[in-house]
Tab-separated table of C-alpha atoms and ligand atoms in Angstrom:
chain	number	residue	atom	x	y	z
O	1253	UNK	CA	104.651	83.614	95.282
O	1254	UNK	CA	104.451	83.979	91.684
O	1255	UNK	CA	105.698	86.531	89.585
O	1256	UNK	CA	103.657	87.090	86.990
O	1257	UNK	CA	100.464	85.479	88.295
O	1258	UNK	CA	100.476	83.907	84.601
O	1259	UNK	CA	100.437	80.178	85.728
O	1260	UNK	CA	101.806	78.896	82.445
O	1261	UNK	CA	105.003	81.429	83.001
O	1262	UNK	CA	105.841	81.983	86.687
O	1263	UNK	CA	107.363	78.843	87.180
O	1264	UNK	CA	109.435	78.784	83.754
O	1265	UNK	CA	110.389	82.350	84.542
O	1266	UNK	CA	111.883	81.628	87.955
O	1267	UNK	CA	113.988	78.735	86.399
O	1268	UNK	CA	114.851	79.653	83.475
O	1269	UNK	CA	115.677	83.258	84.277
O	1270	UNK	CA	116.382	84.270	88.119
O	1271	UNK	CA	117.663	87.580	87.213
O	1272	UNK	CA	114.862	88.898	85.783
O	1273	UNK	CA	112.415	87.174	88.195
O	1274	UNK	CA	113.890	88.465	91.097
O	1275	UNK	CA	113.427	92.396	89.745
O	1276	UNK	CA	109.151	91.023	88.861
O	1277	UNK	CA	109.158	90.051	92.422
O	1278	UNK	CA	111.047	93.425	93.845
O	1279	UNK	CA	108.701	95.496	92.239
O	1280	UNK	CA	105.351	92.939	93.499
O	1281	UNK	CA	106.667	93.624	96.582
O	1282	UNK	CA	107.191	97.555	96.127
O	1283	UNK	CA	104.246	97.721	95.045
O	1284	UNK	CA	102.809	95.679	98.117
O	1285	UNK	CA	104.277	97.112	100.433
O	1286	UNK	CA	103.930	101.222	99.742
O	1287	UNK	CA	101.560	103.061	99.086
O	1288	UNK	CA	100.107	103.668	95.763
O	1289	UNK	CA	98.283	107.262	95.064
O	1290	UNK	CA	99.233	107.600	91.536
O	1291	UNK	CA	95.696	108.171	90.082
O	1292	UNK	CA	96.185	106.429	86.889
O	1293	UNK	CA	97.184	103.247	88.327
O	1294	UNK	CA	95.429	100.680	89.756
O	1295	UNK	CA	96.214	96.667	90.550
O	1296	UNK	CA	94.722	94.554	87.379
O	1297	UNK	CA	93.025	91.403	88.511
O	1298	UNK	CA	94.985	88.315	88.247
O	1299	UNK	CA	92.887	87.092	85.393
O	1300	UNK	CA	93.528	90.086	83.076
O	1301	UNK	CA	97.398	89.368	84.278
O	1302	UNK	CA	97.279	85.931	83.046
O	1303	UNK	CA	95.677	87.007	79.570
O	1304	UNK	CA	98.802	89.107	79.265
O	1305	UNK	CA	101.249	86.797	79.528
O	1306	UNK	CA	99.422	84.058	77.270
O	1307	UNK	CA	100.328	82.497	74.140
O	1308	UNK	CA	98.320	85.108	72.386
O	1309	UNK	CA	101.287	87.254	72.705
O	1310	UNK	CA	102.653	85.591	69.495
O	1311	UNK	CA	100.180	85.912	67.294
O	1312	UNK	CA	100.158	88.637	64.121
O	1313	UNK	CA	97.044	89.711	64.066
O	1314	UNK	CA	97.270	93.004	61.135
O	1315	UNK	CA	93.843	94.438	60.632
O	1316	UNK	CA	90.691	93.667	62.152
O	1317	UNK	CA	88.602	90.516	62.836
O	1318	UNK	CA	87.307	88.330	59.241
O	1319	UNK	CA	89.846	90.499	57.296
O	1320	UNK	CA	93.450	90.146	58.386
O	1321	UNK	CA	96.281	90.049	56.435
O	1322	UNK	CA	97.709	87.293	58.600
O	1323	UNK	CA	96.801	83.519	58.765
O	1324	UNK	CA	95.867	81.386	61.508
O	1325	UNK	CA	93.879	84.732	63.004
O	1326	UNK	CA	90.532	82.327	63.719
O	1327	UNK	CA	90.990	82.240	67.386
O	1328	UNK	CA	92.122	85.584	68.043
O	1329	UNK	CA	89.307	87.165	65.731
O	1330	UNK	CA	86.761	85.300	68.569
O	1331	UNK	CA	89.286	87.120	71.351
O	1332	UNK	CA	88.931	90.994	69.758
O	1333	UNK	CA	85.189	90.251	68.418
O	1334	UNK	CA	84.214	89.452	72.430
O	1335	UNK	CA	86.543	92.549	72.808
O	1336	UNK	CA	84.490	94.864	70.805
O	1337	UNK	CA	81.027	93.189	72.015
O	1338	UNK	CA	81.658	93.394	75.293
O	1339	UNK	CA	83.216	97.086	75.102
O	1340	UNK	CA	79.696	98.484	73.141
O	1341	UNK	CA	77.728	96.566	75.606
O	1342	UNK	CA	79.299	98.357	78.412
O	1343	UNK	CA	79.431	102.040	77.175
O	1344	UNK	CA	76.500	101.500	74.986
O	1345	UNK	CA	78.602	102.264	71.952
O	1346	UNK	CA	77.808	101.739	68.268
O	1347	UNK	CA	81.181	101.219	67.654
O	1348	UNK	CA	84.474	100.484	70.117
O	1349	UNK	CA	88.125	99.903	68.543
O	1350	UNK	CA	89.991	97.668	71.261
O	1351	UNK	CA	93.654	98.511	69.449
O	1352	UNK	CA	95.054	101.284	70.195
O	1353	UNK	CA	98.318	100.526	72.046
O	1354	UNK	CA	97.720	103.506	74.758
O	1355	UNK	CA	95.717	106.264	75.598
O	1356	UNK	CA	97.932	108.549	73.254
O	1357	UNK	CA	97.583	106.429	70.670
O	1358	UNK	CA	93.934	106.044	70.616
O	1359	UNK	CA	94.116	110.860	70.919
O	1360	UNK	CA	96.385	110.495	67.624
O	1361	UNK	CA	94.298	107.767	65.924
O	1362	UNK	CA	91.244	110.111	66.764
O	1363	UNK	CA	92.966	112.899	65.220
O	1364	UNK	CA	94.060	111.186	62.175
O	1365	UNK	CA	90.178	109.918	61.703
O	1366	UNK	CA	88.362	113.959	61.763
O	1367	UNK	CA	91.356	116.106	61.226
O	1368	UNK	CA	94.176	117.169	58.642
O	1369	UNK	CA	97.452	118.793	59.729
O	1370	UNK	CA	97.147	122.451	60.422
O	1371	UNK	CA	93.374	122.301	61.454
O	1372	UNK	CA	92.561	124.595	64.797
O	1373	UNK	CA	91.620	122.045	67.801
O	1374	UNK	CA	90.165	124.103	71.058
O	1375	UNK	CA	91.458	121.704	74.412
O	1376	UNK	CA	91.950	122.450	78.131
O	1377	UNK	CA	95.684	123.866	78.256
O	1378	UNK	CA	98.433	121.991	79.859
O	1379	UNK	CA	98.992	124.390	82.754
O	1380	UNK	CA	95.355	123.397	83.758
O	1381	UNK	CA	95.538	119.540	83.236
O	1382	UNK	CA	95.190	119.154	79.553
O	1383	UNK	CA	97.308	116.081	78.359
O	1384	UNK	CA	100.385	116.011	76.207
O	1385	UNK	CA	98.281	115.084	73.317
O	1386	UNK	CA	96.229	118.002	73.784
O	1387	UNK	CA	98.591	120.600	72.251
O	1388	UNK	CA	102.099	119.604	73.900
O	1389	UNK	CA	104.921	121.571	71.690
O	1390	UNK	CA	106.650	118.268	72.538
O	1391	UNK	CA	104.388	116.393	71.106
O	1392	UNK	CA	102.931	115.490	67.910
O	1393	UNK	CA	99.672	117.364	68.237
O	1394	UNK	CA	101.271	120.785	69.472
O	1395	UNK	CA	103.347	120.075	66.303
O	1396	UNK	CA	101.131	119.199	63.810
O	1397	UNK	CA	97.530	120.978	65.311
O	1398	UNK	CA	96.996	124.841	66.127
O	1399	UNK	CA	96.071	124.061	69.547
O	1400	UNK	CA	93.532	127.117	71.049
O	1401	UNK	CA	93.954	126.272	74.672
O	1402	UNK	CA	91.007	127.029	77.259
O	1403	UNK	CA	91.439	127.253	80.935
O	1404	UNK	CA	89.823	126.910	84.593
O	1405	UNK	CA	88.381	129.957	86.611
O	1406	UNK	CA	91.121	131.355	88.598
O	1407	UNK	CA	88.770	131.053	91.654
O	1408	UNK	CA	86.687	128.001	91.137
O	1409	UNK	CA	89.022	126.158	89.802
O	1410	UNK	CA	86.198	124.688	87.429
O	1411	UNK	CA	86.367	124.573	83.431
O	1412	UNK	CA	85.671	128.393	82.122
O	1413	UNK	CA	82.352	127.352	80.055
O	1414	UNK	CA	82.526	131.352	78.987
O	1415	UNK	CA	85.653	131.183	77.338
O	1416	UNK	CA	85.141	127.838	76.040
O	1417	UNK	CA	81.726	129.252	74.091
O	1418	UNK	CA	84.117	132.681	73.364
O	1419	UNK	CA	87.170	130.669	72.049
O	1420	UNK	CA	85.113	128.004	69.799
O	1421	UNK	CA	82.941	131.734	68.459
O	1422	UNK	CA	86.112	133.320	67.396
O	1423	UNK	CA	88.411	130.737	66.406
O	1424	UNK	CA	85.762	127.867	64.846
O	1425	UNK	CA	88.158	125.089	65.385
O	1426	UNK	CA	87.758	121.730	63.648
O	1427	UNK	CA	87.192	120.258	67.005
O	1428	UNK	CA	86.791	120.207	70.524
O	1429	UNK	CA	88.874	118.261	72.780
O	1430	UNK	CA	87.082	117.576	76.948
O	1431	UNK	CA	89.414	115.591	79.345
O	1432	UNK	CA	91.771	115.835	81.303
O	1433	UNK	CA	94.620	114.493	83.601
O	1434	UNK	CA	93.459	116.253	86.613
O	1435	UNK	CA	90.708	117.721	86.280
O	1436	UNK	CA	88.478	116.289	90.034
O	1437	UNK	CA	85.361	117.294	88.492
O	1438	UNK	CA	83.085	115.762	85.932
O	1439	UNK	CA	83.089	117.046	82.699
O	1440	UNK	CA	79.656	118.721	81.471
O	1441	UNK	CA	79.355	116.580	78.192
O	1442	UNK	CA	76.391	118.358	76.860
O	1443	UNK	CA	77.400	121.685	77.344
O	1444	UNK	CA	80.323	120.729	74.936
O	1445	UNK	CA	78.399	118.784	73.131
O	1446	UNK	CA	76.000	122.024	72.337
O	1447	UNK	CA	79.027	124.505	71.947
O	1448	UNK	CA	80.507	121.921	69.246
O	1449	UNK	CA	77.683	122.067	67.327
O	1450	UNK	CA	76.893	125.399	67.471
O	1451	UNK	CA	80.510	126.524	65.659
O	1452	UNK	CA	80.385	123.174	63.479
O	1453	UNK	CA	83.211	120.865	65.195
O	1454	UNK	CA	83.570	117.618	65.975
O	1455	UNK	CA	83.892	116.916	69.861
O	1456	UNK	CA	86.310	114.318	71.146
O	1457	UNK	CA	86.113	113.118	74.548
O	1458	UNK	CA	89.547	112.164	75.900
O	1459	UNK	CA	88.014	109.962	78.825
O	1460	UNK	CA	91.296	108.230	79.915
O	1461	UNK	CA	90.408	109.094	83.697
O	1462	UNK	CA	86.901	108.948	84.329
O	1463	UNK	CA	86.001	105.954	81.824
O	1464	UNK	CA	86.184	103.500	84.545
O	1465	UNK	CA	84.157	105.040	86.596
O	1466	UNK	CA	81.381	105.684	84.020
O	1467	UNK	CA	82.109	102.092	83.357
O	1468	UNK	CA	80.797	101.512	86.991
O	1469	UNK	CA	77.721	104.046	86.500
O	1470	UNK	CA	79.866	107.052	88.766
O	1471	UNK	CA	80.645	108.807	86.365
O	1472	UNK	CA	78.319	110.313	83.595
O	1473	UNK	CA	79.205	109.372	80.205
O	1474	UNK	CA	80.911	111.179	77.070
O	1475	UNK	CA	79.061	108.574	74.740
O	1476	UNK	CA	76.253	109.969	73.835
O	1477	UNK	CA	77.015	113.418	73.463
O	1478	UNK	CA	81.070	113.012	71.952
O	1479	UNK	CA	81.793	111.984	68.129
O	1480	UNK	CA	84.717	109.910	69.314
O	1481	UNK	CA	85.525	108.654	72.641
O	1482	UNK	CA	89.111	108.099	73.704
O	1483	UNK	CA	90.274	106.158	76.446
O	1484	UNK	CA	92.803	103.683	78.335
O	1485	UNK	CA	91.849	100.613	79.549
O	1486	UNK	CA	94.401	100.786	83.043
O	1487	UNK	CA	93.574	103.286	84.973
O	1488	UNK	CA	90.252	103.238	86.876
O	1489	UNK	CA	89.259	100.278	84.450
O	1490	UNK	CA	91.794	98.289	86.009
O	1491	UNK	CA	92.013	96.798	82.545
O	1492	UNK	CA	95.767	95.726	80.699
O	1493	UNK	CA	97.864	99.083	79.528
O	1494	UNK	CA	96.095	100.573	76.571
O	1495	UNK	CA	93.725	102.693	74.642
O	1496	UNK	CA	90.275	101.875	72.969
O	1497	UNK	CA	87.997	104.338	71.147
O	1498	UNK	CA	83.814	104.226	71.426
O	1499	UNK	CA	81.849	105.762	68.690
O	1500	UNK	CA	78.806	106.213	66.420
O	1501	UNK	CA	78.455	103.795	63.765
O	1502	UNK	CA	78.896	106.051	61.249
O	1503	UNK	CA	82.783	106.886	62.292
O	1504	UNK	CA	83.729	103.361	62.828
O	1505	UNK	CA	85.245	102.922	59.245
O	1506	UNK	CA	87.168	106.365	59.681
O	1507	UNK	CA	88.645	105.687	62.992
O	1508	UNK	CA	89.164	101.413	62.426
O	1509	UNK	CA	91.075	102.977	59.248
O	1510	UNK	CA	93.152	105.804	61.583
O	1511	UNK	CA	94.334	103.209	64.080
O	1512	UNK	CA	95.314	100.130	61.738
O	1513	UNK	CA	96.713	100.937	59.248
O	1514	UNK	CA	97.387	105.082	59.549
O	1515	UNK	CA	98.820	104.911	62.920
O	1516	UNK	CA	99.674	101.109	64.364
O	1517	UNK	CA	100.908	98.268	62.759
O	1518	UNK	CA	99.655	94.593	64.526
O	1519	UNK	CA	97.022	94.188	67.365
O	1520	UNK	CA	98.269	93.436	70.610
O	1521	UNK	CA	96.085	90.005	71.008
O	1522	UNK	CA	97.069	89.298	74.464
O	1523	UNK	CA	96.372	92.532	75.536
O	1524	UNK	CA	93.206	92.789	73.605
O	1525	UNK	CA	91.992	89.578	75.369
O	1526	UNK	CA	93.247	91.008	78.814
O	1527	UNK	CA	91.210	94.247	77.787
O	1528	UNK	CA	87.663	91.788	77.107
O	1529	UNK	CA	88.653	90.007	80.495
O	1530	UNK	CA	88.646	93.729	82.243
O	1531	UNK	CA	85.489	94.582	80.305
O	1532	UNK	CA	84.086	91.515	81.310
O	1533	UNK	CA	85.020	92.482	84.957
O	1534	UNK	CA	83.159	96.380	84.474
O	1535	UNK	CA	80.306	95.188	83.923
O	1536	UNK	CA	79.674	93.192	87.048
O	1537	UNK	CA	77.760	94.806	90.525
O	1538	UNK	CA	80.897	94.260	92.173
O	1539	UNK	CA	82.759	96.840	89.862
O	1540	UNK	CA	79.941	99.219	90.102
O	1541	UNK	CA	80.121	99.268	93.729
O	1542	UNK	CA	84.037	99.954	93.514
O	1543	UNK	CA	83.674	102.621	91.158
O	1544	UNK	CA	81.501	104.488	93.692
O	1545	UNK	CA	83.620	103.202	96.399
O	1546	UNK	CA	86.795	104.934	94.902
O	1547	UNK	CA	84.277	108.039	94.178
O	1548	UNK	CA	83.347	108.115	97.950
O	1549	UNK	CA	87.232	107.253	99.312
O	1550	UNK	CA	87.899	110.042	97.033
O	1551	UNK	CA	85.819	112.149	98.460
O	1552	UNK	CA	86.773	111.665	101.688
O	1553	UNK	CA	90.380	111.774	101.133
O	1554	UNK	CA	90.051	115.372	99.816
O	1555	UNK	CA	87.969	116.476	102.685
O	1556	UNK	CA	90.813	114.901	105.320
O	1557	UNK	CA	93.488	116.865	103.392
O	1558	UNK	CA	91.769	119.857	103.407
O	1559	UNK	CA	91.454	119.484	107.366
O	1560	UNK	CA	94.900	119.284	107.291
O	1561	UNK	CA	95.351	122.434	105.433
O	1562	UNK	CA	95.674	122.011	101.786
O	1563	UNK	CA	94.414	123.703	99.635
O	1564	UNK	CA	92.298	121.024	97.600
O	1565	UNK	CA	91.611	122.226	93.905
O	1566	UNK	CA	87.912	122.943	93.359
O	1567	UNK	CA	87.176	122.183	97.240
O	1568	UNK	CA	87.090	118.808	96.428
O	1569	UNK	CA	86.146	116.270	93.623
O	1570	UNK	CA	83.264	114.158	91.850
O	1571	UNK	CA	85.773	111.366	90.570
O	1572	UNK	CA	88.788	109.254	91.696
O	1573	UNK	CA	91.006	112.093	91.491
O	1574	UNK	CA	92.195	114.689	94.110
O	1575	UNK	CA	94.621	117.918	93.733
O	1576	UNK	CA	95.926	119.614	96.411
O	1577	UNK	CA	98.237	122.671	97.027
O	1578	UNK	CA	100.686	121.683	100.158
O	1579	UNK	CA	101.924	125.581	100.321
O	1580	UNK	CA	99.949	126.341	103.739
O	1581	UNK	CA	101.881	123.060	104.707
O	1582	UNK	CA	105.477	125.175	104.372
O	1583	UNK	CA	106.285	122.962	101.090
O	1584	UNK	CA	105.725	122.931	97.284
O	1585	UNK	CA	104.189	120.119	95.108
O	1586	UNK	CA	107.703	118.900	94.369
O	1587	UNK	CA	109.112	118.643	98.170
O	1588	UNK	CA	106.218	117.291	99.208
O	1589	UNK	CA	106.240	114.514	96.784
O	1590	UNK	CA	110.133	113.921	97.736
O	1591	UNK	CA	109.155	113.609	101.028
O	1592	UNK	CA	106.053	111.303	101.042
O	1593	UNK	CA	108.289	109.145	98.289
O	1594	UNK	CA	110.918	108.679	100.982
O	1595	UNK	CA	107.713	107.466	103.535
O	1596	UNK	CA	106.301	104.981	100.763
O	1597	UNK	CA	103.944	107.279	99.638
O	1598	UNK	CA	103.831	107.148	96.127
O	1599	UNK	CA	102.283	109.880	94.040
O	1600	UNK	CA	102.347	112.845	91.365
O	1601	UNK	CA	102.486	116.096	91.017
O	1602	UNK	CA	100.643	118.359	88.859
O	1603	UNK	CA	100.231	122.013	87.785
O	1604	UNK	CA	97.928	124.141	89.207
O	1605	UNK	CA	95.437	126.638	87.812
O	1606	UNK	CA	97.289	130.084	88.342
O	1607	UNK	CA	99.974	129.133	90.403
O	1608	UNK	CA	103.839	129.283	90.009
O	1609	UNK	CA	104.568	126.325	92.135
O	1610	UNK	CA	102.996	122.934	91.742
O	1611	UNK	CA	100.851	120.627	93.655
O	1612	UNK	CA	99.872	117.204	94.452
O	1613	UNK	CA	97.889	114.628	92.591
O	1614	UNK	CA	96.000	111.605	94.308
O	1615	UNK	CA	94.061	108.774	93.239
O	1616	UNK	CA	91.790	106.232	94.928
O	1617	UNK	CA	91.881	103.617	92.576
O	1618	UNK	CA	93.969	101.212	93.394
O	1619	UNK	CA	93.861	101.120	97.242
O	1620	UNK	CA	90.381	100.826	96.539
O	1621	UNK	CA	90.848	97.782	94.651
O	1622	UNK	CA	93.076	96.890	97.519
O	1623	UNK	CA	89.835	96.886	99.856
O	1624	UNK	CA	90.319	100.458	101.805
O	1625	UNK	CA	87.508	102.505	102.167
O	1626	UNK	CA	86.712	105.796	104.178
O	1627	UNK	CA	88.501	105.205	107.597
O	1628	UNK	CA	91.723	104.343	105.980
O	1629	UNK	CA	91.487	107.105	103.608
O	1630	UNK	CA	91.504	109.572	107.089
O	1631	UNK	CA	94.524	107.446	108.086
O	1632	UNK	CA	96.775	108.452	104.789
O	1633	UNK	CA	95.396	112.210	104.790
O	1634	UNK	CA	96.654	112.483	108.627
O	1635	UNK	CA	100.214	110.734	107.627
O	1636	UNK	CA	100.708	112.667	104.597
O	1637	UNK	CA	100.117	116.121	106.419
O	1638	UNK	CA	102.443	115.205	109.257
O	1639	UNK	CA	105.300	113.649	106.099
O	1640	UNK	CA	105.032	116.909	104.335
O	1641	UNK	CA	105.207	118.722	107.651
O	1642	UNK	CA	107.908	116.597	108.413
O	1643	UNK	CA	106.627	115.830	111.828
O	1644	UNK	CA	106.622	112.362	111.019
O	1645	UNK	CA	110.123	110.941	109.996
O	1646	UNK	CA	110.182	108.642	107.308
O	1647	UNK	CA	111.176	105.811	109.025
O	1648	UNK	CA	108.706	106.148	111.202
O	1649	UNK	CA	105.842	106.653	108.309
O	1650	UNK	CA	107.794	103.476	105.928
O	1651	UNK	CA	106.586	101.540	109.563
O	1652	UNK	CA	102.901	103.309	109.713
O	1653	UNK	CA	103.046	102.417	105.812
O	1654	UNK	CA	103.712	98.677	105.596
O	1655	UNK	CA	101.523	98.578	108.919
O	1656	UNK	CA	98.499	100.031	106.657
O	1657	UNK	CA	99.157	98.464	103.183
O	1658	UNK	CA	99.559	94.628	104.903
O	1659	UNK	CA	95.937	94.258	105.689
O	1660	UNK	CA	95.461	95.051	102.415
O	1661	UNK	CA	97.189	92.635	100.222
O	1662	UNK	CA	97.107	93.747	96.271
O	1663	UNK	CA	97.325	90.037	95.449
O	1664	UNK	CA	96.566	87.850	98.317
O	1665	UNK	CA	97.951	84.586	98.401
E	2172	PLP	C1	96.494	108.875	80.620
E	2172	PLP	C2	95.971	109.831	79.603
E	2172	PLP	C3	96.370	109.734	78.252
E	2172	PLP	C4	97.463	108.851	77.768
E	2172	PLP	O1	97.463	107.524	78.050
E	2172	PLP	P1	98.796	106.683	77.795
E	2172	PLP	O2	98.325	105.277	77.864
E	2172	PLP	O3	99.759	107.065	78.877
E	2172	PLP	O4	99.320	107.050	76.455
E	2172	PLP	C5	95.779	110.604	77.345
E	2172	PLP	N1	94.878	111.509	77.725
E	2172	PLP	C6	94.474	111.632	79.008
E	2172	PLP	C7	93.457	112.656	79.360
E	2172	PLP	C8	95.024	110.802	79.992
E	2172	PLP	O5	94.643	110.949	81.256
C-alpha cells in the first residue's frame, strides 16, 4: 500500500523515513477502517493526492499568474490559470481566486476586500451555526467587526428571515454574511440578496458547506445573487484543503488585492493544481450524481435517526448535513459523541438553536464517496441509536464497524 498515493513519494518516504511513514499509514488505515461522519470531510481522489505531493510544492509563486514577483513561475502560471478557468466555468463566475490557504482565509480576505475595521457586519450567530469568522470574540472578526448576530426560529429551527430584514433596518450594517457550519437547510440567496440591497450592504456568501454540492447542481447557488463568494475546496468538493473566492468582475481587483498581498504571502502551487484537478473532477456527471447521492443518503440518514428518536434539527435537511439532539436517547451531544468515538464512529458536535446542551453533527460526504448509499445509511442510524443507548458495546459496534466500512474501501487497491 502506499502512503501518500503520490507515486513519485511513497516509495522514497517508506525508505527514507519509516517513522513517519508508518504514522501516514496508521491514520490510512484509521481512516479505512472507522467510520467517518464528520461533515466537512470527505476522501480526495487519488489524483488530487498526487498533485499535492508534487514538485510544485517548491515553487514561489508571489502574486498572480503573468505578474509574479518570482522567476521561473511559467509553468505554474498554466497550473493556477486552468485553476481559475476551470473554477468560473463551474460556478459560472466572472471572477474565482484559487489562493486562499483555507476557508477562513478566503472570510478574512473577503473582509479585507468590502470592509474597514469597526464596520457593522449582520451574520448567523455562533450558538446557531455561524462560523468562527462570523463574529467569534476569539477571532479576528469578533475583534476587529461589530458583529449583529441573527438567529433560527426557536421552533423551526429555520433562519429567522423577520429578524434578518429587522436587524439589517435598524442596524444598516456594511454587510451581510449567509452560511453556515450547520445549518441542514439551503440558504434562500435571494431573499438576502433583496434584504442587502434594500439597507445598502454588500452580501457575502460563506459557502464552505454547500459549494460542492452546488458544484454538482444539488444545491442552489450563492453566485448570482452574493457580491463575494467564499468557500473551501475539501469538504463536499472533495478538493485539496483550502479556500477560493467567486465573484463579479468588477470585485476581482479588490479581492485578488485582499488575498495576495493584504492577507497571504506565496500561492500554494501544489495545492492550487490539486484544487484545478478537483474542479476538473466537479464538473463531470459522475460528481453530479454524488452530490445528489450524498443529498439523498443525507436525507435518509436523518429520517433513520429520527426513527430512532432524535430529535433531528429542522425535521431533516436539503444538503449533506444532519443535526440531531440525542437527549430522548438519555445522553447529551458530548456523551454521545464519546461513545460512538469509542465504536469507530467518528463525528462532531454542534450547538443547538435554544438549547443548553449540545447535539450531534453528521455528514454524508465521504461515505458517499466511499460508495454507500440509502441501505447503509439505515445500517449506521440503527448502530448509532443502540451506541448512544449503549445497548450495543463498543466492541461489539468496532466489529459491526470494520464489517460495514470494508466493502467500502476509501482507496481500493
Ligand atoms: C469550514 C468553514 C470555514 C473555514 O474553513 P477552514 O478551511 O477550516 O478555515 C469557514 N466558514 C464556514 C461556513 C465553514 O463551514
Amino acid at each position: 500500500m502506499s502512503v501518500t498515493h503520490a507515486p513519485q513519494t511513497a516509495d522514497v518516504l517508506a525508505r527514507q523515513d519509516p517513522e513517519l511513514a508508518e504514522i501516514l499509514l496508521g491514520e490510512l488505515h484509521r481512516q479505512s477502517s472507522t467510520l467517518q461522519l464528520i461533515a466537512a470531510e470527505n476522501f480526495c481522489s487519488p489524483a488530487v493526492l498526487a498533485a499535492l505531493g508534487s514538485a510544485l510544492a517548491n515553487k514561489y509563486a508571489e502574486g498572480y499568474p503573468g505578474a509574479r514577483h518570482h522567476g521561473g513561475c511559467e509553468i505554474v502560471d498554466v497550473a493556477e490559470r486552468l485553476a481559475v478557468d476551470r473554477a468560473k466555468s463551474l460556478f459560472g463566475a466572472e471572477h474565482a481566486n484559487v489562493q486562499s490557504h483555507s476557508g477562513s482565509s478566503a472570510v478574512l480576505a473577503a473582509y479585507a476586500a468590502l470592509l474597514r475595521p469597526g464596520d457593522t457586519v449582520l451574520a448567523l450567530g455562533l450558538p446557531y451555526g455561524g462560523h468562527l469568522t462570523h463574529g467569534s470574540p476569539a477571532n479576528f472578526s469578533g475583534r476587529w467587526f461589530d458583529f449583529v448576530p441573527y438567529g433560527v426560529d426557536a421552533e423551526t429551527g429555520l433562519i429567522d428571515h423577520d429578524q434578518v430584514r429587522t436587524l439589517a433596518r435598524t442596524h444598516r450594517p456594511k454587510a451581510i454574511v449567509c452560511g453556515s457550519i450547520a445549518y441542514p437547510r439551503h440558504i434562500d440567496y435571494a431573499f438576502f440578496r433583496e434584504v442587502a440591497d434594500e439597507v445598502g450592504a454588500y452580501l457575502i456568501a460563506d459557502a464552505a458547506h454547500p459549494i460542492g454540492l452546488v458544484a454538482g447542481g444539488a444545491a442552489p447557488s450563492p453566485v448570482p445573487y452574493a457580491d463575494v463568494v467564499c468557500a473551501t475546496t475539501h469538504k463536499v468538493l472533495r478538493g485539496p484543503r483550502g479556500g477560493m473566492i467567486l465573484c463579479g468582475g468588477e470585485l476581482a481587483e479588490r479581492v485578488d488585492r485582499a488575498v495576495f498581498p493584504f492577507t497571504q504571502g506565496g500561492a500554494q502551487m501544489h495545492t492550487i493544481a490539486a484544487k484545478a484537478v478537483a474542479f476538473g473532477e466537479a464538473a463531470t456527471p459522475a460528481f453530479a450524481a454524488y452530490a445528489h447521492q450524498v443529498v439523498a443518503s443525507a436525507r435518509i440518514l436523518a429520517a433513520a435517526l429520527a426513527d430512532e428518536g432524535l430529535v433531528v434539527t429542522t425535521g431533516g435537511t436539503d444538503t449533506h448535513l444532519v443535526t440531531a439532539d440525542p437527549g430522548p436517547l438519555g445522553v447529551d451531544g458530548r456523551t454521545a459523541r464519546g461513545r460512538l468515538a469509542a465504536a469507530g464512529m467518528v463525528l462532531d458536535c454542534c450547538a443547538l438553536p435554544h438549547a443548553d446542551t449540545r447535539g450531534l453533527r453528521l455528514g454524508t460526504a465521504a461515505v458517499t464517496t466511499q460508495g454507500m448509499a440509502e441501505k447503509e445509511m439505515e445500517r449506521i442510524a440503527a448502530l448509532l441509536a443502540g451506541v448512544v443507548r449503549g445497548e450495543v458495546e463498543s466492541v461489539r459496534a468496532r466489529e459491526e464497524v470494520r464489517d460495514l466500512v470494508g466493502g467500502f474501501p476509501p482507496y481500493p487497491a
